[in-house]
Tab-separated table of C-alpha atoms in Angstrom:
chain	number	residue	atom	x	y	z
A	858	MET	CA	30.491	6.098	3.391
A	859	LEU	CA	27.974	8.033	1.275
A	860	VAL	CA	28.644	5.784	-1.735
A	861	PHE	CA	28.101	2.696	0.430
A	862	SER	CA	24.776	4.102	1.705
A	863	PHE	CA	23.535	4.683	-1.846
A	864	ARG	CA	24.587	1.178	-2.907
A	865	LEU	CA	22.734	-0.250	0.083
A	866	MET	CA	19.630	1.832	-0.635
A	867	LEU	CA	19.599	0.805	-4.297
A	868	ASP	CA	20.073	-2.882	-3.358
A	869	VAL	CA	23.108	-3.284	-5.576
A	870	ASN	CA	24.131	-6.986	-5.748
A	871	LYS	CA	20.862	-8.070	-4.091
A	872	ARG	CA	18.937	-10.979	-5.636
A	873	VAL	CA	15.412	-12.380	-5.233
A	874	TYR	CA	14.826	-16.137	-5.557
A	875	ASN	CA	11.397	-17.494	-6.463
A	876	HIS	CA	9.222	-19.399	-4.036
A	877	ARG	CA	5.449	-19.736	-3.606
A	878	PRO	CA	2.974	-20.543	-0.801
A	879	GLY	CA	1.304	-22.946	-3.259
A	880	PRO	CA	0.235	-22.930	-6.913
A	881	CYS	CA	-0.031	-19.387	-8.336
A	882	ARG	CA	-1.545	-18.006	-11.508
A	883	VAL	CA	-2.069	-14.607	-13.142
A	884	VAL	CA	-5.642	-13.273	-13.015
A	885	GLU	CA	-6.795	-12.504	-16.546
A	886	ALA	CA	-8.008	-9.099	-17.788
A	887	VAL	CA	-5.921	-7.063	-15.322
A	888	GLU	CA	-3.436	-5.136	-17.446
A	889	HIS	CA	-2.791	-1.803	-15.755
A	890	GLY	CA	-1.973	-2.836	-12.235
A	891	SER	CA	-3.749	-3.749	-9.016
A	892	GLU	CA	-1.994	-1.312	-6.722
A	893	ASP	CA	-4.216	-1.796	-3.683
A	894	ILE	CA	-6.972	-4.174	-2.578
A	895	ALA	CA	-9.825	-3.777	-0.083
A	896	LEU	CA	-11.205	-7.152	1.022
A	897	VAL	CA	-14.752	-7.353	2.403
A	898	GLU	CA	-14.453	-10.714	4.141
A	899	ASP	CA	-18.137	-11.069	5.063
A	900	GLU	CA	-19.098	-10.909	1.392
A	901	GLY	CA	-15.975	-12.496	-0.060
A	902	ILE	CA	-15.456	-9.498	-2.354
A	903	ALA	CA	-12.192	-7.774	-3.186
A	904	PHE	CA	-12.167	-4.233	-4.577
A	905	VAL	CA	-9.022	-3.595	-6.624
A	906	THR	CA	-7.587	-0.246	-7.704
A	907	SER	CA	-6.125	-0.323	-11.207
A	908	GLY	CA	-4.628	2.227	-13.567
A	909	VAL	CA	-2.808	4.361	-11.017
A	910	GLN	CA	-1.161	7.442	-12.475
A	911	TYR	CA	1.652	8.368	-10.176
A	912	LEU	CA	3.980	11.139	-11.317
A	913	THR	CA	4.118	9.503	-14.777
A	914	PRO	CA	1.085	10.224	-17.048
A	915	ARG	CA	-0.912	7.143	-18.106
A	916	GLY	CA	-3.947	7.573	-20.333
A	917	LYS	CA	-6.424	10.406	-20.753
A	918	GLU	CA	-8.894	9.416	-18.031
A	919	ASN	CA	-9.351	11.606	-14.987
A	920	PHE	CA	-9.772	8.738	-12.526
A	921	HIS	CA	-6.559	6.982	-11.506
A	922	PRO	CA	-7.211	5.206	-8.181
A	923	HIS	CA	-4.366	4.515	-5.770
A	924	GLY	CA	-4.840	3.568	-2.083
A	925	ILE	CA	-8.172	2.123	-0.938
A	926	SER	CA	-9.853	1.330	2.383
A	927	HIS	CA	-13.355	0.414	3.498
A	928	ILE	CA	-15.658	0.409	6.507
A	929	THR	CA	-19.205	-0.819	7.127
A	930	THR	CA	-21.640	1.985	7.993
A	931	SER	CA	-24.294	1.909	10.720
A	932	LEU	CA	-26.786	0.941	7.996
A	933	GLY	CA	-24.689	-2.069	7.003
A	934	ILE	CA	-23.436	-0.495	3.773
A	935	VAL	CA	-19.862	-1.105	2.655
A	936	ARG	CA	-18.261	2.312	2.155
A	937	LEU	CA	-15.032	2.718	0.199
A	938	PHE	CA	-12.489	5.520	0.469
A	939	VAL	CA	-10.292	5.739	-2.634
A	940	ILE	CA	-7.351	8.050	-3.324
A	941	ASN	CA	-7.504	9.470	-6.840
A	942	HIS	CA	-4.875	11.255	-8.909
A	943	SER	CA	-6.274	13.160	-11.874
A	944	LYS	CA	-4.485	13.258	-15.234
A	945	SER	CA	-3.061	16.635	-14.174
A	946	PHE	CA	-1.922	15.001	-10.896
A	947	GLN	CA	-4.452	16.736	-8.658
A	948	HIS	CA	-5.385	14.709	-5.593
A	949	SER	CA	-8.666	13.813	-3.918
A	950	VAL	CA	-10.454	11.063	-2.008
A	951	PHE	CA	-13.543	9.490	-3.560
A	952	VAL	CA	-16.157	8.152	-1.124
A	953	LEU	CA	-18.264	5.378	-2.674
A	954	ASP	CA	-21.015	3.116	-1.325
A	955	TRP	CA	-21.360	-0.466	-2.527
A	956	ASP	CA	-24.859	-1.480	-3.647
A	957	SER	CA	-24.690	-5.247	-3.168
A	958	LYS	CA	-28.011	-5.889	-4.945
A	959	ALA	CA	-27.239	-3.862	-8.058
A	960	ARG	CA	-23.546	-4.846	-7.821
A	961	GLU	CA	-22.391	-1.295	-8.387
A	962	LEU	CA	-20.614	1.548	-6.620
A	963	ASN	CA	-22.401	4.842	-6.010
A	964	LEU	CA	-20.462	8.062	-5.540
A	965	VAL	CA	-21.225	9.729	-2.198
A	966	LYS	CA	-18.791	12.642	-2.392
A	967	ILE	CA	-15.330	13.761	-3.441
A	968	ILE	CA	-13.053	15.232	-0.776
A	969	GLU	CA	-10.268	17.663	-1.625
A	970	ASP	CA	-7.933	19.189	0.932
A	971	GLU	CA	-4.725	21.209	0.874
A	972	LYS	CA	-3.071	18.611	3.115
A	973	PHE	CA	-3.561	15.894	0.482
A	974	ILE	CA	-0.149	16.783	-0.931
A	975	ARG	CA	0.887	13.498	-2.527
A	976	PRO	CA	-1.404	10.866	-1.033
A	977	ASN	CA	-0.423	7.231	-1.292
A	978	ASP	CA	-2.583	5.190	1.078
A	979	LEU	CA	-5.357	5.638	3.621
A	980	VAL	CA	-7.281	3.744	6.281
A	981	ALA	CA	-10.929	4.333	7.173
A	982	VAL	CA	-11.569	5.267	10.810
A	983	SER	CA	-15.333	5.884	10.666
A	984	GLU	CA	-18.071	6.530	8.103
A	985	ASP	CA	-16.629	9.979	7.424
A	986	ALA	CA	-13.078	9.943	8.777
A	987	PHE	CA	-9.797	8.454	7.624
A	988	ILE	CA	-6.035	8.660	8.068
A	989	LEU	CA	-3.963	9.336	4.960
A	990	SER	CA	-0.260	9.104	4.141
A	991	ASN	CA	1.562	11.563	1.892
A	992	ASP	CA	4.707	9.757	0.767
A	993	GLY	CA	6.433	13.022	-0.153
A	994	SER	CA	5.782	16.517	-1.417
A	995	SER	CA	7.376	16.731	-4.862
A	996	GLN	CA	5.058	16.569	-7.852
A	997	SER	CA	7.698	15.306	-10.306
A	998	SER	CA	9.479	11.968	-10.762
A	999	LEU	CA	12.967	13.454	-10.545
A	1000	PHE	CA	12.467	15.298	-7.271
A	1001	ASN	CA	10.527	12.364	-5.841
A	1002	MET	CA	13.590	10.193	-6.413
A	1003	LEU	CA	15.811	12.790	-4.765
A	1004	GLU	CA	13.495	12.813	-1.740
A	1005	ILE	CA	13.753	9.035	-1.425
A	1006	LEU	CA	17.511	8.801	-1.926
A	1007	SER	CA	18.260	11.671	0.440
A	1008	MET	CA	15.741	10.358	3.016
A	1009	TYR	CA	14.469	13.910	3.333
A	1010	PRO	CA	11.373	13.978	5.608
A	1011	SER	CA	9.005	15.527	3.070
A	1012	GLY	CA	6.172	13.066	3.744
A	1013	SER	CA	3.377	13.392	6.282
A	1014	ILE	CA	0.397	11.679	7.914
A	1015	VAL	CA	-3.006	13.386	7.957
A	1016	PHE	CA	-6.191	12.730	9.939
A	1017	TYR	CA	-9.381	13.851	8.180
A	1018	ASP	CA	-12.211	13.959	10.733
A	1019	GLY	CA	-15.064	14.250	8.237
A	1020	LYS	CA	-14.932	18.035	8.060
A	1021	VAL	CA	-11.365	19.263	8.382
A	1022	SER	CA	-7.879	17.782	8.237
A	1023	HIS	CA	-5.240	17.679	10.974
A	1024	TRP	CA	-1.551	16.826	10.902
A	1025	LEU	CA	-0.671	13.680	12.821
A	1026	GLN	CA	2.885	13.939	11.524
A	1027	SER	CA	3.773	16.998	9.498
A	1028	SER	CA	7.208	15.634	8.621
A	1029	ALA	CA	8.135	12.004	7.941
A	1030	VAL	CA	10.440	10.009	5.673
A	1031	SER	CA	8.422	8.394	2.865
A	1032	PRO	CA	5.374	7.024	4.738
A	1033	ASN	CA	3.603	4.620	2.406
A	1034	GLY	CA	1.161	1.874	3.439
A	1035	ILE	CA	-1.027	2.606	6.456
A	1036	ALA	CA	-3.350	0.393	8.517
A	1037	LEU	CA	-5.009	-0.017	11.916
A	1038	ASP	CA	-4.528	-3.153	13.996
A	1039	GLN	CA	-7.385	-5.512	14.918
A	1040	GLU	CA	-8.353	-3.412	17.953
A	1041	ARG	CA	-8.306	-0.313	15.725
A	1042	LEU	CA	-6.158	1.482	18.292
A	1043	HIS	CA	-2.638	1.131	16.930
A	1044	LEU	CA	-1.559	2.679	13.647
A	1045	ILE	CA	0.960	0.836	11.480
A	1046	VAL	CA	2.894	2.730	8.808
A	1047	SER	CA	5.318	1.338	6.241
A	1048	HIS	CA	8.218	3.435	5.005
A	1049	ILE	CA	10.098	3.180	1.745
A	1050	ASN	CA	13.307	3.411	3.758
A	1051	SER	CA	13.050	-0.230	4.855
A	1052	GLU	CA	11.065	-0.249	8.079
A	1053	ILE	CA	7.580	-0.374	9.541
A	1054	GLY	CA	6.648	2.007	12.341
A	1055	TYR	CA	4.116	0.913	14.958
A	1056	PHE	CA	2.295	3.661	16.852
A	1057	GLN	CA	-0.017	3.503	19.848
A	1058	ASP	CA	-3.188	5.632	19.759
A	1059	TYR	CA	-3.507	6.865	16.199
A	1060	ARG	CA	-4.658	10.314	17.340
A	1061	SER	CA	-1.416	11.104	19.143
A	1062	LEU	CA	1.043	8.751	17.405
A	1063	SER	CA	2.957	7.845	20.539
A	1064	HIS	CA	5.704	5.547	19.343
A	1065	VAL	CA	5.754	1.807	20.114
A	1066	ALA	CA	8.287	0.157	17.811
A	1067	ASP	CA	10.158	0.235	14.519
A	1068	ILE	CA	10.512	-3.061	12.681
A	1069	PRO	CA	13.571	-3.130	10.390
A	1070	LEU	CA	12.855	-5.176	7.270
A	1071	LEU	CA	15.897	-4.471	5.075
A	1072	THR	CA	13.471	-4.122	2.195
A	1073	SER	CA	11.120	-1.323	1.192
A	1074	ALA	CA	7.590	-2.089	2.369
A	1075	ASP	CA	4.549	-0.913	0.431
A	1076	ASN	CA	0.897	-1.544	1.365
A	1077	LEU	CA	-0.295	-3.357	4.492
A	1078	TYR	CA	-3.060	-5.808	5.334
A	1079	ILE	CA	-4.034	-7.076	8.801
A	1080	ASP	CA	-5.500	-10.591	8.822
A	1081	LYS	CA	-7.996	-12.036	11.317
A	1082	SER	CA	-5.234	-13.318	13.585
A	1083	GLY	CA	-3.730	-9.835	13.788
A	1084	ALA	CA	-0.714	-10.715	11.644
A	1085	VAL	CA	0.537	-7.947	9.376
A	1086	TRP	CA	0.942	-8.838	5.704
A	1087	THR	CA	3.157	-6.404	3.880
A	1088	VAL	CA	4.515	-6.287	0.392
A	1089	SER	CA	7.920	-4.918	-0.345
A	1090	GLY	CA	6.390	-4.031	-3.638
A	1091	ALA	CA	8.618	-3.174	-6.464
A	1092	HIS	CA	11.266	-2.709	-3.939
A	1093	PRO	CA	13.222	-5.793	-2.850
A	1094	VAL	CA	15.761	-4.534	-5.414
A	1095	SER	CA	15.311	-0.778	-5.618
A	1096	LYS	CA	17.439	-0.189	-8.702
A	1097	ASP	CA	15.193	-2.578	-10.673
A	1098	ALA	CA	12.090	-0.936	-9.227
A	1099	ILE	CA	13.188	2.498	-10.365
A	1100	LYS	CA	13.799	1.261	-13.892
A	1101	HIS	CA	10.486	-0.619	-14.091
A	1102	LEU	CA	8.221	2.024	-12.582
A	1103	GLY	CA	9.699	4.645	-14.871
A	1104	ASN	CA	8.344	2.700	-17.855
A	1105	CYS	CA	5.481	0.361	-16.977
A	1106	GLU	CA	4.639	-0.213	-20.635
A	1107	ASP	CA	7.976	-1.874	-21.469
A	1108	LEU	CA	7.279	-5.550	-20.762
A	1109	LYS	CA	10.969	-6.402	-21.045
A	1110	VAL	CA	11.639	-4.461	-17.848
A	1111	TYR	CA	10.329	-5.738	-14.527
A	1112	GLY	CA	10.919	-5.402	-10.804
A	1113	PRO	CA	11.066	-8.204	-8.214
A	1114	SER	CA	8.226	-8.863	-5.777
A	1115	GLN	CA	8.101	-10.010	-2.171
A	1116	VAL	CA	5.439	-10.703	0.473
A	1117	LEU	CA	6.235	-10.659	4.196
A	1118	ARG	CA	4.072	-11.733	7.143
A	1119	ILE	CA	4.784	-10.263	10.585
A	1120	VAL	CA	3.422	-11.777	13.807
A	1121	PHE	CA	3.744	-9.710	16.985
A	1122	SER	CA	3.974	-10.759	20.600
A	1123	LYS	CA	1.742	-9.155	23.222
A	1124	GLY	CA	2.685	-5.552	23.752
A	1125	TYR	CA	4.515	-5.548	20.417
A	1126	ARG	CA	7.850	-6.082	22.170
A	1127	SER	CA	8.998	-8.711	19.694
A	1128	TRP	CA	7.963	-10.101	16.329
A	1129	GLU	CA	8.558	-12.937	13.900
A	1130	ILE	CA	8.826	-12.376	10.150
A	1131	SER	CA	8.258	-14.956	7.424
A	1132	GLU	CA	8.325	-14.665	3.633
A	1133	PRO	CA	5.379	-16.564	2.072
A	1134	PHE	CA	6.121	-15.377	-1.474
A	1135	ALA	CA	8.999	-14.049	-3.540
A	1136	ASP	CA	9.349	-13.588	-7.283
A	1137	ASP	CA	12.049	-12.240	-9.559
A	1138	GLY	CA	9.437	-10.178	-11.417
A	1139	ARG	CA	8.529	-12.526	-14.236
A	1140	LEU	CA	5.290	-13.805	-12.663
A	1141	ILE	CA	4.376	-10.494	-11.027
A	1142	SER	CA	6.336	-7.302	-11.454
A	1143	SER	CA	6.575	-4.777	-8.628
A	1144	SER	CA	4.029	-6.178	-6.196
A	1145	SER	CA	2.287	-3.660	-3.964
A	1146	ILE	CA	-0.311	-5.473	-1.798
A	1147	ALA	CA	-0.992	-8.988	-0.502
A	1148	VAL	CA	-4.370	-10.037	0.920
A	1149	PRO	CA	-5.020	-13.544	2.361
A	1150	TYR	CA	-8.490	-15.112	2.411
A	1151	ASN	CA	-9.505	-18.726	3.133
A	1152	ASN	CA	-6.118	-20.251	2.272
A	1153	GLN	CA	-5.849	-18.064	-0.802
A	1154	LEU	CA	-3.656	-15.054	-1.477
A	1155	LEU	CA	-4.223	-12.138	-3.841
A	1156	ILE	CA	-1.081	-10.229	-4.758
A	1157	GLY	CA	-1.410	-6.911	-6.558
A	1158	SER	CA	1.153	-4.917	-8.509
A	1159	VAL	CA	1.749	-1.225	-9.076
A	1160	CYS	CA	1.102	-1.193	-12.804
A	1161	ARG	CA	0.822	-4.729	-14.217
A	1162	GLN	CA	-0.487	-8.109	-13.029
A	1163	LEU	CA	-2.793	-9.426	-10.339
A	1164	VAL	CA	-1.777	-12.871	-9.061
A	1165	HIS	CA	-3.866	-15.448	-7.179
A	1166	CYS	CA	-2.125	-18.135	-5.101
A	1167	ASP	CA	-3.277	-21.089	-3.055
A	1168	ILE	CA	-1.750	-21.175	0.431
A	1169	ARG	CA	-0.430	-24.361	1.969
A	1170	PRO	CA	-0.574	-23.668	5.735
A	1171	GLU	CA	2.952	-24.922	6.349
A	1172	THR	CA	4.342	-22.246	4.018
A	1173	ILE	CA	3.392	-19.346	6.287
């Protein structure tokens, strides 16, 4: 039984077959990933995090952005919250304001906290507050893999209120992508162990539903209709993901990619799931985020390409 569980978790004998929502192409000049994307729809601007260092050292720089979220302040300024891992794998959240006239980001502050154990993603709640996911507690690749395979609840969800942090969940199994619904009342959390949890009232995390996906979801994006776009990043076939993410520089090794779109009924009692995009890894390896905008789709990856697709409405 244990052997069967490991085979299922590693997606042994699972295959991914290519299909597209329309014509797709690789965006040039993105070489070190596009792990997460924050879309400012009013301005038609996408902020992309690239060069994430996650358990495996990459480069000598001390800024390796991971999860990203944004909110518009009372003064109409777009404010970004960005998770950063330093080259020594110390964790913090950078707060940056977008100067639309100068077309540049200005650093507001850097937040460090003992509860930022191994942050993966975050969602802005206000100008100063956010919710953050720690996808585990180990600071090494080996023990991280053991956490995932054993489904040990070493992850957590943290609410930072602008001054201090609070546990929303002090123990969880691999929480990854995190988002608020359109009403900004319900918290949605993806888990590497193949499901999405839906919680009512993000301050108390009273449970609403678990959506089994039979694939490992990564980052989340909520579109204008309220549909949830999720990417089962490097993870439709976990054994390939493990091999690829352990050596991003080897272009002969790649992991499959997949984009799912989830539409909920009222009250979140039922849902419908479609798959607008799937790739065996040759166009985009180990996708991590999908963001739709005006019949277009940006698909990011953990440590390689950024892909832009046209969307034919009938494909979603």
